[in-house]
């Protein structure tokens, strides 16, 4: 059974990885709370939605859906299209979440783009429990988003200003994560495959429809290239020894 010292060590190890996410989620959550209040929603709406939906882009869209005519099928298809990338995230996390026990349920619920990026790239320090390390990364990111939305909701009735441009916080955050991963990896082939497939699908399918084809293309290409990548990694490890 893990003790308080085990959990504290995992929390200390996870916290630095989430600091960039804290900045992005706080500002974007703040903008989301302010936007919801500006559209006439009560203060508890953005708080409740951030706690239960926990899908940033979809939460912005839900605000418009709640103000439009009731169309459940359209809302379902839209939510599926916006968040279908999580299907691919789930496949990639099958090995990562194995053996995490009850924490797996929260790890699945709390999966977001930022947590996925950290889970894929970060390695817990020696002696730190991996399942608690992953759990605290997810929990902290979840708390940042809910906290930001709560601040924006409570401040919405007191402060009014133009939030245009705040949504660029997330692209900037992903750019920083991408650059950090690029500098830390030895082989850039997987990254280049992702960039190339995304660009090709963007040109072929347009800005509104390229995400799913790009995800499928990346999955197929990396599956084909996996033996080569694993062979190269094994060769490098043997040379280092």
Coordinates of C-alpha atoms in Angstrom, one line a residue:
X1 CA 0.0 0.0 0.0
X2 CA 1.4 3.4 -0.9
X3 CA 2.0 5.8 2.0
X4 CA 1.8 9.5 2.2
X5 CA 5.5 9.8 1.4
X6 CA 5.0 7.8 -1.8
X7 CA 2.2 10.1 -2.9
X8 CA 4.1 13.2 -1.9
X9 CA 7.1 12.2 -3.9
X10 CA 4.9 11.5 -7.0
X11 CA 3.2 14.9 -6.5
X12 CA 6.5 16.8 -6.3
X13 CA 7.8 15.0 -9.5
X14 CA 4.6 15.7 -11.4
X15 CA 4.1 19.3 -10.5
X16 CA 6.9 20.9 -12.5
X17 CA 5.6 19.2 -15.7
X18 CA 2.2 20.8 -15.3
X19 CA 3.4 24.4 -14.7
X20 CA 3.2 25.4 -18.4
X21 CA -0.3 23.8 -18.5
X22 CA -1.3 25.9 -15.4
X23 CA -0.5 29.1 -17.3
X24 CA -2.5 28.1 -20.4
X25 CA -5.5 26.6 -18.6
X26 CA -5.8 29.4 -16.1
X27 CA -6.0 32.1 -18.8
X28 CA -8.2 30.0 -21.2
X29 CA -10.4 28.9 -18.4
X30 CA -10.7 32.5 -17.2
X31 CA -11.8 33.5 -20.8
X32 CA -14.3 30.7 -20.9
X33 CA -15.9 31.7 -17.6
X34 CA -16.1 35.3 -18.7
X35 CA -17.6 34.3 -22.0
X36 CA -20.3 32.2 -20.4
X37 CA -21.2 35.0 -18.0
X38 CA -21.3 37.5 -20.9
X39 CA -23.9 35.2 -22.7
X40 CA -26.2 35.3 -19.7
X41 CA -25.4 32.0 -17.9
X42 CA -25.5 31.8 -14.2
X43 CA -22.1 31.6 -12.4
X44 CA -22.5 27.9 -11.7
X45 CA -22.8 26.9 -15.3
X46 CA -19.1 27.2 -16.4
X47 CA -18.0 25.6 -13.1
X48 CA -20.3 22.6 -13.5
X49 CA -19.5 22.2 -17.2
X50 CA -15.7 22.4 -16.6
X51 CA -16.0 19.7 -13.9
X52 CA -18.2 17.3 -15.8
X53 CA -17.4 17.8 -19.5
X54 CA -13.7 18.7 -19.2
X55 CA -13.1 19.2 -22.9
X56 CA -12.0 22.8 -23.5
X57 CA -12.9 23.2 -27.1
X58 CA -16.2 21.4 -26.7
X59 CA -17.2 23.5 -23.7
X60 CA -16.9 26.7 -25.8
X61 CA -19.1 25.0 -28.4
X62 CA -21.6 23.8 -25.8
X63 CA -22.3 27.4 -24.9
X64 CA -23.6 28.1 -28.4
X65 CA -25.5 24.8 -28.5
X66 CA -27.4 25.7 -25.3
X67 CA -28.5 28.9 -26.8
X68 CA -29.6 27.4 -30.1
X69 CA -32.5 25.1 -31.0
X70 CA -32.5 21.6 -29.4
X71 CA -30.8 19.2 -31.9
X72 CA -29.4 16.2 -30.0
X73 CA -28.2 14.3 -33.0
X74 CA -26.3 17.3 -34.4
X75 CA -24.8 17.9 -30.9
X76 CA -23.7 14.3 -30.6
X77 CA -22.1 14.2 -34.0
X78 CA -20.4 17.5 -33.4
X79 CA -19.0 16.4 -30.0
X80 CA -17.8 13.1 -31.7
X81 CA -16.0 15.0 -34.4
X82 CA -14.4 17.5 -32.1
X83 CA -13.2 14.9 -29.6
X84 CA -12.6 11.8 -31.8
X85 CA -8.9 12.2 -31.4
X86 CA -9.2 10.8 -27.9
X87 CA -9.9 7.4 -29.6
X88 CA -6.3 7.5 -30.8
X89 CA -5.1 8.8 -27.4
X90 CA -6.7 5.8 -25.8
X91 CA -4.9 3.3 -28.0
X92 CA -1.6 4.9 -27.2
X93 CA -2.3 4.8 -23.5
X94 CA -3.2 1.1 -23.2
X95 CA 0.3 0.2 -22.0
X96 CA 0.8 3.4 -20.0
X97 CA -2.3 2.9 -17.9
X98 CA -1.9 -0.8 -17.3
X99 CA -1.5 -1.6 -13.6
X100 CA -2.7 1.7 -12.3
X101 CA -5.6 0.2 -10.4
X102 CA -8.6 2.4 -9.4
X103 CA -6.7 5.5 -10.7
X104 CA -7.3 4.3 -14.2
X105 CA -10.9 5.5 -14.1
X106 CA -9.8 9.1 -13.4
X107 CA -6.9 8.9 -15.8
X108 CA -9.4 8.0 -18.6
X109 CA -11.9 10.7 -17.6
X110 CA -9.2 13.3 -17.2
X111 CA -7.4 12.6 -20.4
X112 CA -6.8 15.8 -22.4
X113 CA -4.4 16.9 -25.1
X114 CA -2.0 18.4 -22.5
X115 CA -2.0 15.4 -20.1
X116 CA -1.6 13.1 -23.1
X117 CA 1.5 15.0 -24.3
X118 CA 3.1 14.8 -20.8
X119 CA 2.2 11.2 -20.3
X120 CA 3.9 10.3 -23.6
X121 CA 7.1 12.3 -23.0
X122 CA 7.7 12.4 -19.2
X123 CA 9.3 9.7 -17.3
X124 CA 9.0 9.6 -13.5
X125 CA 12.2 9.8 -11.6
X126 CA 13.7 6.7 -10.1
X127 CA 11.9 5.6 -7.0
X128 CA 8.7 7.4 -7.9
X129 CA 5.5 5.4 -8.3
X130 CA 4.5 5.6 -12.0
X131 CA 0.7 5.3 -11.4
X132 CA 0.7 8.1 -8.8
X133 CA 2.9 10.2 -11.1
X134 CA 0.4 9.9 -14.0
X135 CA -2.5 10.5 -11.6
X136 CA -1.2 13.7 -10.2
X137 CA -0.4 15.1 -13.7
X138 CA -4.0 14.5 -14.7
X139 CA -5.4 15.8 -11.4
X140 CA -3.3 19.0 -11.5
X141 CA -4.3 19.7 -15.1
X142 CA -7.9 19.1 -14.2
X143 CA -7.7 21.4 -11.2
X144 CA -6.1 24.2 -13.3
X145 CA -8.9 24.1 -15.9
X146 CA -11.7 24.0 -13.3
X147 CA -10.0 26.7 -11.2
X148 CA -9.6 29.0 -14.2
X149 CA -13.2 28.5 -15.3
X150 CA -14.3 29.2 -11.7
X151 CA -12.3 32.4 -11.5
X152 CA -13.7 33.6 -14.8
X153 CA -17.2 32.8 -13.8
X154 CA -17.0 34.6 -10.5
X155 CA -15.2 37.6 -12.1
X156 CA -17.7 37.7 -15.0
X157 CA -20.2 39.9 -13.2
X158 CA -17.5 42.4 -12.1
X159 CA -15.1 42.7 -15.0
X160 CA -16.0 43.0 -18.7
X161 CA -13.4 43.2 -21.5
X162 CA -12.8 41.9 -25.0
X163 CA -11.5 38.4 -24.8
X164 CA -10.5 38.2 -28.5
X165 CA -7.1 36.6 -28.9
X166 CA -7.1 34.7 -25.6
X167 CA -7.9 31.4 -27.4
X168 CA -4.4 31.6 -28.9
X169 CA -3.0 30.5 -25.5
X170 CA -3.6 26.8 -26.3
X171 CA -1.8 26.9 -29.7
X172 CA 1.1 28.6 -28.1
X173 CA 1.2 26.0 -25.3
X174 CA 1.2 23.2 -27.8
X175 CA 4.0 24.8 -29.7
X176 CA 6.2 25.0 -26.6
X177 CA 5.4 21.3 -25.8
X178 CA 6.3 20.3 -29.4
X179 CA 9.6 22.2 -29.3
X180 CA 10.5 20.6 -26.0
X181 CA 9.8 17.2 -27.3
X182 CA 11.7 17.9 -30.5
X183 CA 14.8 18.9 -28.6
X184 CA 14.6 16.0 -26.2
X185 CA 14.2 13.2 -28.7
X186 CA 17.1 11.5 -30.6
X187 CA 15.1 10.5 -33.7
X188 CA 12.7 13.0 -35.3
X189 CA 11.0 10.5 -37.7
X190 CA 7.8 10.1 -35.7
X191 CA 7.5 13.9 -35.3
X192 CA 8.1 14.4 -39.0
X193 CA 5.5 11.7 -39.9
X194 CA 3.0 13.6 -37.7
X195 CA 3.7 16.9 -39.3
X196 CA 3.8 15.6 -42.8
X197 CA 0.5 13.6 -42.5
X198 CA -1.2 16.5 -40.8
X199 CA -0.1 19.0 -43.5
X200 CA -1.1 16.6 -46.3
X201 CA -4.6 15.9 -44.8
X202 CA -5.0 19.7 -44.2
X203 CA -4.4 20.3 -47.9
X204 CA -6.6 17.4 -49.0
X205 CA -9.6 17.7 -46.7
X206 CA -9.6 21.3 -45.5
X207 CA -9.3 23.0 -42.1
X208 CA -12.6 21.6 -40.8
X209 CA -12.2 17.9 -41.8
X210 CA -8.5 17.1 -41.6
X211 CA -8.1 15.9 -38.0
X212 CA -9.6 12.4 -38.2
X213 CA -7.8 11.5 -41.5
X214 CA -4.6 12.9 -40.1
X215 CA -4.9 10.8 -37.0
X216 CA -5.7 7.7 -39.0
X217 CA -2.7 8.4 -41.4
X218 CA -0.3 8.9 -38.5
X219 CA -1.4 5.7 -36.8
X220 CA -1.0 3.7 -40.0
X221 CA 2.3 5.2 -40.9
X222 CA 3.8 4.7 -37.4
X223 CA 2.5 1.2 -37.3
X224 CA 4.3 0.4 -40.5
X225 CA 7.4 2.1 -39.4
X226 CA 7.4 0.6 -35.9
X227 CA 9.7 -2.3 -36.6
X228 CA 12.3 0.0 -38.1
X229 CA 12.0 2.5 -35.2
X230 CA 12.4 -0.3 -32.6
X231 CA 15.4 -1.8 -34.5
X232 CA 17.1 1.6 -34.6
X233 CA 16.4 2.1 -30.9
X234 CA 17.8 -1.3 -30.0
X235 CA 20.9 -0.6 -32.1
X236 CA 21.5 2.7 -30.4
X237 CA 21.1 1.2 -26.9
X238 CA 23.7 -1.5 -27.8
X239 CA 26.2 1.0 -29.1
X240 CA 25.8 3.1 -25.9
X241 CA 26.6 0.0 -23.8

